[in-house]
């Protein structure tokens, strides 16, 4: 009997050993800057160099998006307060997460970061110069903490897929990353394939970045980010030959002279940054009537005097944060519907966004991400 028990026990131990999860392994991850970084995966403790990185982390782990996060930058509550409030209601412990200042602002506390013992620090590529100048990669490396760059802002149409694959590798969600990438690609193809067959005339589009955020006019996009989204959606980005990089400024005279057919203004609830500002508060569950009122007020500025888009009512507002997360395919669909309403009568960007939430995200969908002065759209 004792012999039987020993054999049975040994068999149980063997079964446990062979059915246990695979041990962590050290791998080389190539980040979006081309750096090969050694990281032990799957990572269990992550510092988010920007709070809005939860947008893509949540898409890969809808059940427990915050379980690996040991610290994050303090931007989400101000840049997107409605989404932050929704996450806070569902995951109240995030209120206790250590918060950091920004790398570019020079307020990132590296001592605090080291004390949290992260397996990896995730940084947006736009913070690369500041990170290198401060010597943070070397300082973190001395204590065995790797830093990995991702990008959804500088060149999102180029770097979204590799960034999602990097994250999938880091947290052991590679299959989920591929599912997301396919959904994104299929959603964009629903626009580009129709345009390729139709050979439709391309309207001239002016995209104003964060209109009403300040009294200055007008920030815009070069041949990337929302500028590239306009091109994919079948338009011509007015500022692509004026702004050499991703972000820049055009002056009011250039807008009036170009006389764009369509105007798209990015907006959000920036009460935390600019209380009572003229910005258009589109976003998660936004008040669309109020957003439309503020959008109409922005058309009265000198930069839009006599412009065709204003005369025709082809002025629209879209959620600014599409510029900094992997959901930008929803923006491509919505812009296409604004620019080519006849071609895309059956395209429903809101349904696409709902499906994204249902399949990948932990929050229920709420509308409010886009408004238009064109009553038919």
Short mmCIF file of C-alpha atoms in Angstrom, two decimals:
data_model
loop_
_atom_site.label_atom_id
_atom_site.label_comp_id
_atom_site.label_asym_id
_atom_site.label_seq_id
_atom_site.Cartn_x
_atom_site.Cartn_y
_atom_site.Cartn_z
CA UNK A 1 0.00 0.00 0.00
CA UNK A 2 2.85 2.36 0.87
CA UNK A 3 4.53 1.56 -2.41
CA UNK A 4 1.31 2.38 -4.27
CA UNK A 5 1.03 5.70 -2.45
CA UNK A 6 4.62 6.60 -3.33
CA UNK A 7 4.05 5.79 -6.98
CA UNK A 8 0.81 7.77 -7.04
CA UNK A 9 2.48 10.73 -5.36
CA UNK A 10 5.36 10.64 -7.82
CA UNK A 11 2.91 10.53 -10.72
CA UNK A 12 1.03 13.54 -9.34
CA UNK A 13 4.26 15.51 -8.89
CA UNK A 14 5.31 14.62 -12.44
CA UNK A 15 1.93 15.74 -13.75
CA UNK A 16 2.18 19.06 -11.94
CA UNK A 17 5.70 19.65 -13.21
CA UNK A 18 4.86 18.97 -16.81
CA UNK A 19 1.60 20.91 -16.79
CA UNK A 20 3.00 24.01 -15.06
CA UNK A 21 3.31 27.24 -17.05
CA UNK A 22 6.54 27.71 -18.95
CA UNK A 23 9.28 29.46 -17.04
CA UNK A 24 10.23 33.00 -17.93
CA UNK A 25 12.88 33.31 -20.62
CA UNK A 26 15.32 36.01 -21.63
CA UNK A 27 14.65 37.20 -25.17
CA UNK A 28 15.78 40.00 -27.44
CA UNK A 29 13.03 42.42 -28.37
CA UNK A 30 13.63 44.88 -31.20
CA UNK A 31 11.82 48.11 -30.37
CA UNK A 32 10.54 50.68 -32.88
CA UNK A 33 13.85 52.57 -32.87
CA UNK A 34 15.69 49.41 -33.97
CA UNK A 35 17.30 48.76 -30.57
CA UNK A 36 17.66 45.12 -29.54
CA UNK A 37 16.72 44.96 -25.88
CA UNK A 38 17.06 41.92 -23.65
CA UNK A 39 13.92 41.38 -21.56
CA UNK A 40 12.79 38.50 -19.42
CA UNK A 41 9.31 37.58 -20.65
CA UNK A 42 6.50 37.44 -19.88
CA UNK A 43 6.98 40.60 -17.86
CA UNK A 44 5.10 40.89 -14.57
CA UNK A 45 5.92 44.46 -13.53
CA UNK A 46 5.70 47.35 -16.01
CA UNK A 47 6.13 51.11 -15.75
CA UNK A 48 4.10 52.97 -18.36
CA UNK A 49 5.97 56.04 -19.57
CA UNK A 50 2.57 57.49 -20.43
CA UNK A 51 -0.78 56.75 -18.81
CA UNK A 52 -2.46 56.60 -22.20
CA UNK A 53 -0.44 53.49 -22.97
CA UNK A 54 -3.27 51.70 -21.20
CA UNK A 55 -5.17 52.09 -24.48
CA UNK A 56 -3.12 49.34 -26.08
CA UNK A 57 -2.35 47.35 -22.94
CA UNK A 58 -6.10 47.01 -22.34
CA UNK A 59 -6.60 45.77 -25.91
CA UNK A 60 -4.23 42.88 -25.19
CA UNK A 61 -5.55 41.95 -21.74
CA UNK A 62 -9.17 43.00 -21.31
CA UNK A 63 -9.62 40.96 -18.12
CA UNK A 64 -6.76 42.44 -16.09
CA UNK A 65 -5.25 45.39 -17.98
CA UNK A 66 -3.59 46.87 -14.90
CA UNK A 67 -2.26 43.73 -13.23
CA UNK A 68 1.30 44.29 -14.49
CA UNK A 69 1.35 48.07 -14.04
CA UNK A 70 3.43 49.17 -11.04
CA UNK A 71 3.63 52.85 -12.03
CA UNK A 72 2.52 55.21 -14.79
CA UNK A 73 2.72 58.78 -15.97
CA UNK A 74 0.05 61.11 -14.59
CA UNK A 75 -1.48 62.19 -17.93
CA UNK A 76 -4.58 60.03 -18.48
CA UNK A 77 -6.78 61.77 -15.91
CA UNK A 78 -6.17 65.15 -17.58
CA UNK A 79 -5.87 64.15 -21.23
CA UNK A 80 -8.87 61.81 -21.22
CA UNK A 81 -10.77 62.24 -17.93
CA UNK A 82 -13.86 60.28 -19.03
CA UNK A 83 -11.88 57.16 -19.90
CA UNK A 84 -9.87 57.51 -16.71
CA UNK A 85 -13.08 57.77 -14.66
CA UNK A 86 -14.48 54.66 -16.36
CA UNK A 87 -11.31 52.68 -15.67
CA UNK A 88 -11.22 53.95 -12.10
CA UNK A 89 -14.81 52.84 -11.50
CA UNK A 90 -13.99 49.33 -12.72
CA UNK A 91 -10.48 49.10 -11.25
CA UNK A 92 -10.49 51.35 -8.14
CA UNK A 93 -6.98 50.26 -7.12
CA UNK A 94 -5.47 52.31 -9.96
CA UNK A 95 -5.94 55.35 -7.72
CA UNK A 96 -3.08 53.95 -5.63
CA UNK A 97 -0.66 53.47 -8.55
CA UNK A 98 2.55 55.52 -8.20
CA UNK A 99 2.46 58.35 -10.76
CA UNK A 100 5.36 59.91 -12.64
CA UNK A 101 5.98 63.17 -14.42
CA UNK A 102 6.92 63.24 -18.07
CA UNK A 103 10.30 62.38 -19.53
CA UNK A 104 10.23 65.32 -21.94
CA UNK A 105 9.27 67.69 -19.13
CA UNK A 106 12.21 66.49 -17.05
CA UNK A 107 9.95 65.42 -14.19
CA UNK A 108 10.39 61.66 -14.50
CA UNK A 109 11.71 60.37 -11.16
CA UNK A 110 14.22 57.62 -11.97
CA UNK A 111 14.90 56.81 -8.32
CA UNK A 112 11.20 56.16 -7.83
CA UNK A 113 11.18 54.02 -10.95
CA UNK A 114 14.08 51.88 -9.77
CA UNK A 115 12.48 51.42 -6.36
CA UNK A 116 9.40 49.87 -8.01
CA UNK A 117 11.61 47.10 -9.50
CA UNK A 118 9.93 46.93 -12.92
CA UNK A 119 10.77 44.21 -15.43
CA UNK A 120 10.57 46.84 -18.18
CA UNK A 121 9.98 50.56 -18.64
CA UNK A 122 7.79 51.31 -21.64
CA UNK A 123 8.45 54.66 -23.29
CA UNK A 124 6.91 56.45 -26.26
CA UNK A 125 9.39 57.20 -29.03
CA UNK A 126 8.69 60.94 -28.85
CA UNK A 127 10.46 60.91 -25.46
CA UNK A 128 13.60 59.36 -26.99
CA UNK A 129 15.69 62.53 -27.17
CA UNK A 130 14.92 63.52 -23.59
CA UNK A 131 15.53 59.97 -22.40
CA UNK A 132 18.93 59.80 -24.06
CA UNK A 133 20.01 63.26 -22.95
CA UNK A 134 19.25 62.35 -19.35
CA UNK A 135 21.16 59.07 -19.67
CA UNK A 136 18.20 57.10 -18.35
CA UNK A 137 18.78 54.00 -20.49
CA UNK A 138 22.27 53.58 -19.02
CA UNK A 139 21.12 54.37 -15.49
CA UNK A 140 18.30 51.85 -15.68
CA UNK A 141 20.58 49.32 -17.37
CA UNK A 142 23.02 49.41 -14.47
CA UNK A 143 20.31 47.97 -12.22
CA UNK A 144 19.07 45.52 -14.83
CA UNK A 145 15.94 47.39 -15.94
CA UNK A 146 15.41 47.46 -19.74
CA UNK A 147 13.67 50.33 -21.53
CA UNK A 148 11.64 49.63 -24.66
CA UNK A 149 10.25 52.21 -27.12
CA UNK A 150 6.85 51.91 -28.80
CA UNK A 151 5.09 54.43 -31.03
CA UNK A 152 1.48 55.29 -31.77
CA UNK A 153 2.04 59.04 -32.26
CA UNK A 154 5.04 60.00 -34.40
CA UNK A 155 4.50 57.47 -37.19
CA UNK A 156 1.43 55.51 -36.10
CA UNK A 157 0.54 54.12 -39.51
CA UNK A 158 4.03 52.62 -39.72
CA UNK A 159 4.64 51.68 -36.09
CA UNK A 160 1.29 50.53 -34.71
CA UNK A 161 1.65 46.93 -35.87
CA UNK A 162 5.25 46.44 -34.63
CA UNK A 163 4.37 48.19 -31.36
CA UNK A 164 1.47 45.83 -30.76
CA UNK A 165 3.67 42.84 -31.54
CA UNK A 166 6.30 44.12 -29.11
CA UNK A 167 3.67 44.41 -26.38
CA UNK A 168 2.26 40.99 -27.22
CA UNK A 169 5.73 39.50 -26.83
CA UNK A 170 6.42 41.33 -23.58
CA UNK A 171 3.25 40.26 -21.79
CA UNK A 172 2.77 36.84 -23.38
CA UNK A 173 -0.24 37.85 -25.50
CA UNK A 174 1.19 37.37 -28.98
CA UNK A 175 -1.92 35.68 -30.39
CA UNK A 176 -4.16 38.45 -29.09
CA UNK A 177 -1.83 41.03 -30.68
CA UNK A 178 -2.19 39.29 -34.04
CA UNK A 179 -5.98 39.19 -33.68
CA UNK A 180 -6.01 42.93 -33.03
CA UNK A 181 -3.66 43.65 -35.93
CA UNK A 182 -5.90 41.69 -38.32
CA UNK A 183 -9.03 43.49 -37.09
CA UNK A 184 -7.28 46.82 -37.59
CA UNK A 185 -6.03 45.93 -41.09
CA UNK A 186 -9.43 44.61 -42.18
CA UNK A 187 -11.12 47.79 -40.90
CA UNK A 188 -8.75 50.02 -42.87
CA UNK A 189 -9.14 47.85 -45.98
CA UNK A 190 -12.90 48.51 -45.91
CA UNK A 191 -11.95 52.08 -46.79
CA UNK A 192 -8.91 51.71 -49.02
CA UNK A 193 -10.34 48.95 -51.21
CA UNK A 194 -13.47 50.97 -51.98
CA UNK A 195 -11.41 54.06 -52.80
CA UNK A 196 -9.07 52.10 -55.06
CA UNK A 197 -11.99 50.93 -57.18
CA UNK A 198 -13.89 54.20 -57.19
CA UNK A 199 -11.07 56.56 -58.17
CA UNK A 200 -13.03 59.35 -56.52
CA UNK A 201 -11.95 62.99 -56.53
CA UNK A 202 -9.98 63.81 -53.41
CA UNK A 203 -11.19 66.82 -51.40
CA UNK A 204 -8.69 69.22 -49.82
CA UNK A 205 -8.75 68.79 -46.04
CA UNK A 206 -7.40 70.97 -43.27
CA UNK A 207 -6.88 69.15 -39.97
CA UNK A 208 -6.56 71.43 -36.98
CA UNK A 209 -4.83 69.81 -34.06
CA UNK A 210 -6.52 70.58 -30.71
CA UNK A 211 -8.51 73.53 -32.00
CA UNK A 212 -9.46 75.94 -29.22
CA UNK A 213 -6.89 74.53 -26.82
CA UNK A 214 -5.15 77.90 -27.02
CA UNK A 215 -5.85 81.23 -28.70
CA UNK A 216 -3.16 80.52 -31.29
CA UNK A 217 -4.03 79.22 -34.74
CA UNK A 218 -3.38 76.75 -36.11
CA UNK A 219 -1.59 73.55 -35.16
CA UNK A 220 -1.82 70.77 -37.71
CA UNK A 221 -0.21 67.57 -38.99
CA UNK A 222 2.32 66.90 -41.73
CA UNK A 223 2.37 63.65 -43.70
CA UNK A 224 1.78 61.43 -40.66
CA UNK A 225 -0.71 60.79 -37.89
CA UNK A 226 -4.03 62.50 -38.72
CA UNK A 227 -2.42 63.81 -41.90
CA UNK A 228 -1.84 60.25 -43.06
CA UNK A 229 -5.30 59.19 -41.92
CA UNK A 230 -6.80 61.84 -44.21
CA UNK A 231 -4.81 60.49 -47.15
CA UNK A 232 -5.92 56.90 -46.42
CA UNK A 233 -9.50 58.13 -46.20
CA UNK A 234 -9.38 59.59 -49.70
CA UNK A 235 -8.47 63.20 -49.03
CA UNK A 236 -5.54 65.54 -49.58
CA UNK A 237 -3.94 66.82 -46.38
CA UNK A 238 -3.57 70.57 -46.85
CA UNK A 239 -0.56 70.81 -44.54
CA UNK A 240 1.49 67.88 -45.85
CA UNK A 241 3.78 70.15 -47.92
CA UNK A 242 3.83 72.91 -45.31
CA UNK A 243 4.80 70.87 -42.24
CA UNK A 244 7.97 68.79 -42.76
CA UNK A 245 7.48 66.43 -39.79
CA UNK A 246 4.52 64.93 -37.98
CA UNK A 247 3.47 68.06 -36.10
CA UNK A 248 3.67 71.75 -36.88
CA UNK A 249 1.79 74.98 -37.44
CA UNK A 250 0.18 76.76 -40.40
CA UNK A 251 -0.86 80.39 -40.35
CA UNK A 252 -4.39 81.68 -40.97
CA UNK A 253 -3.46 83.19 -44.32
CA UNK A 254 -2.38 79.78 -45.61
CA UNK A 255 -5.74 78.28 -44.67
CA UNK A 256 -7.72 81.05 -46.34
CA UNK A 257 -5.57 80.85 -49.48
CA UNK A 258 -5.87 77.07 -49.70
CA UNK A 259 -9.66 77.27 -49.23
CA UNK A 260 -10.11 73.65 -48.03
CA UNK A 261 -13.20 71.63 -48.92
CA UNK A 262 -13.32 69.99 -45.50
CA UNK A 263 -12.11 70.94 -42.02
CA UNK A 264 -11.53 68.40 -39.25
CA UNK A 265 -10.71 69.62 -35.74
CA UNK A 266 -9.38 67.27 -33.10
CA UNK A 267 -10.80 67.72 -29.63
CA UNK A 268 -11.22 66.35 -26.14
CA UNK A 269 -12.21 67.30 -22.62
CA UNK A 270 -9.19 69.33 -21.55
CA UNK A 271 -10.74 70.94 -18.51
CA UNK A 272 -7.76 69.68 -16.50
CA UNK A 273 -5.33 71.55 -18.74
CA UNK A 274 -7.32 74.55 -20.00
CA UNK A 275 -10.33 75.14 -17.74
CA UNK A 276 -13.23 76.67 -19.64
CA UNK A 277 -11.30 76.56 -22.92
CA UNK A 278 -12.80 76.76 -26.41
CA UNK A 279 -11.76 73.16 -27.17
CA UNK A 280 -14.41 70.75 -28.48
CA UNK A 281 -15.05 68.13 -25.82
CA UNK A 282 -15.59 64.99 -27.90
CA UNK A 283 -14.67 61.65 -26.37
CA UNK A 284 -16.01 58.78 -24.26
CA UNK A 285 -19.69 59.52 -23.53
CA UNK A 286 -19.37 63.20 -24.48
CA UNK A 287 -22.26 65.64 -24.73
CA UNK A 288 -22.56 65.88 -28.52
CA UNK A 289 -24.87 68.90 -28.46
CA UNK A 290 -22.38 70.92 -26.43
CA UNK A 291 -19.50 69.67 -28.57
CA UNK A 292 -21.30 70.78 -31.73
CA UNK A 293 -21.96 74.22 -30.22
CA UNK A 294 -18.28 74.69 -29.42
CA UNK A 295 -17.29 73.40 -32.85
CA UNK A 296 -19.50 76.02 -34.52
CA UNK A 297 -17.89 78.75 -32.38
CA UNK A 298 -14.46 77.78 -33.70
CA UNK A 299 -15.57 78.40 -37.28
CA UNK A 300 -15.96 82.12 -36.45
CA UNK A 301 -12.22 82.67 -36.07
CA UNK A 302 -10.37 84.79 -38.68
CA UNK A 303 -8.52 81.74 -40.05
CA UNK A 304 -11.76 80.31 -41.42
CA UNK A 305 -13.12 83.52 -42.99
CA UNK A 306 -14.87 82.76 -46.28
CA UNK A 307 -13.51 79.21 -46.42
CA UNK A 308 -15.50 76.77 -48.57
CA UNK A 309 -15.69 74.11 -45.84
CA UNK A 310 -17.39 76.53 -43.47
CA UNK A 311 -19.82 77.78 -46.12
CA UNK A 312 -20.82 74.21 -46.97
CA UNK A 313 -21.03 73.06 -43.35
CA UNK A 314 -18.27 70.49 -43.88
CA UNK A 315 -16.61 71.11 -40.51
CA UNK A 316 -16.19 68.18 -38.17
CA UNK A 317 -14.66 67.33 -34.79
CA UNK A 318 -13.00 64.05 -33.89
CA UNK A 319 -11.50 62.64 -30.71
CA UNK A 320 -7.93 63.90 -30.40
CA UNK A 321 -6.67 60.73 -28.70
CA UNK A 322 -7.04 58.73 -31.91
CA UNK A 323 -3.65 60.31 -32.63
CA UNK A 324 -2.00 58.38 -29.79
CA UNK A 325 -3.41 54.86 -29.71
CA UNK A 326 -3.95 51.85 -31.97
CA UNK A 327 -7.65 52.58 -32.50
CA UNK A 328 -6.87 55.06 -35.30
CA UNK A 329 -8.54 52.80 -37.87
CA UNK A 330 -11.88 53.99 -36.47
CA UNK A 331 -10.83 57.55 -37.29
CA UNK A 332 -9.89 56.51 -40.84
CA UNK A 333 -13.39 55.11 -41.34
CA UNK A 334 -15.10 58.19 -39.93
CA UNK A 335 -13.00 60.59 -42.00
CA UNK A 336 -13.73 58.56 -45.14
CA UNK A 337 -17.45 58.81 -44.42
CA UNK A 338 -17.17 62.60 -44.05
CA UNK A 339 -15.10 63.02 -47.22
CA UNK A 340 -17.02 60.55 -49.41
CA UNK A 341 -20.53 60.14 -47.99
CA UNK A 342 -21.91 58.58 -51.16
CA UNK A 343 -19.19 55.92 -51.31
CA UNK A 344 -19.49 54.99 -47.66
CA UNK A 345 -23.21 55.09 -46.98
CA UNK A 346 -23.07 51.57 -45.56
CA UNK A 347 -19.90 52.06 -43.52
CA UNK A 348 -20.59 52.47 -39.80
CA UNK A 349 -17.47 53.62 -37.89
CA UNK A 350 -19.41 53.60 -34.64
CA UNK A 351 -20.27 49.93 -35.14
CA UNK A 352 -16.59 49.25 -35.77
CA UNK A 353 -15.69 51.01 -32.52
CA UNK A 354 -18.39 49.04 -30.66
CA UNK A 355 -16.97 45.79 -32.03
CA UNK A 356 -13.51 46.83 -30.89
CA UNK A 357 -14.85 47.30 -27.36
CA UNK A 358 -16.81 44.05 -27.40
CA UNK A 359 -13.90 41.96 -28.67
CA UNK A 360 -10.87 43.58 -27.08
CA UNK A 361 -11.55 46.26 -24.46
CA UNK A 362 -12.69 46.05 -20.82
CA UNK A 363 -14.97 49.09 -20.93
CA UNK A 364 -18.48 49.20 -22.42
CA UNK A 365 -18.77 51.38 -25.50
CA UNK A 366 -20.14 54.93 -25.21
CA UNK A 367 -20.50 57.28 -28.16
CA UNK A 368 -19.47 60.91 -28.43
CA UNK A 369 -16.20 60.61 -30.36
CA UNK A 370 -17.22 62.61 -33.43
CA UNK A 371 -19.61 65.43 -34.34
CA UNK A 372 -20.25 67.38 -37.54
CA UNK A 373 -21.86 70.67 -38.59
CA UNK A 374 -23.14 68.89 -41.68
CA UNK A 375 -26.62 67.88 -40.60
CA UNK A 376 -26.60 64.92 -42.94
CA UNK A 377 -23.55 63.34 -41.32
#
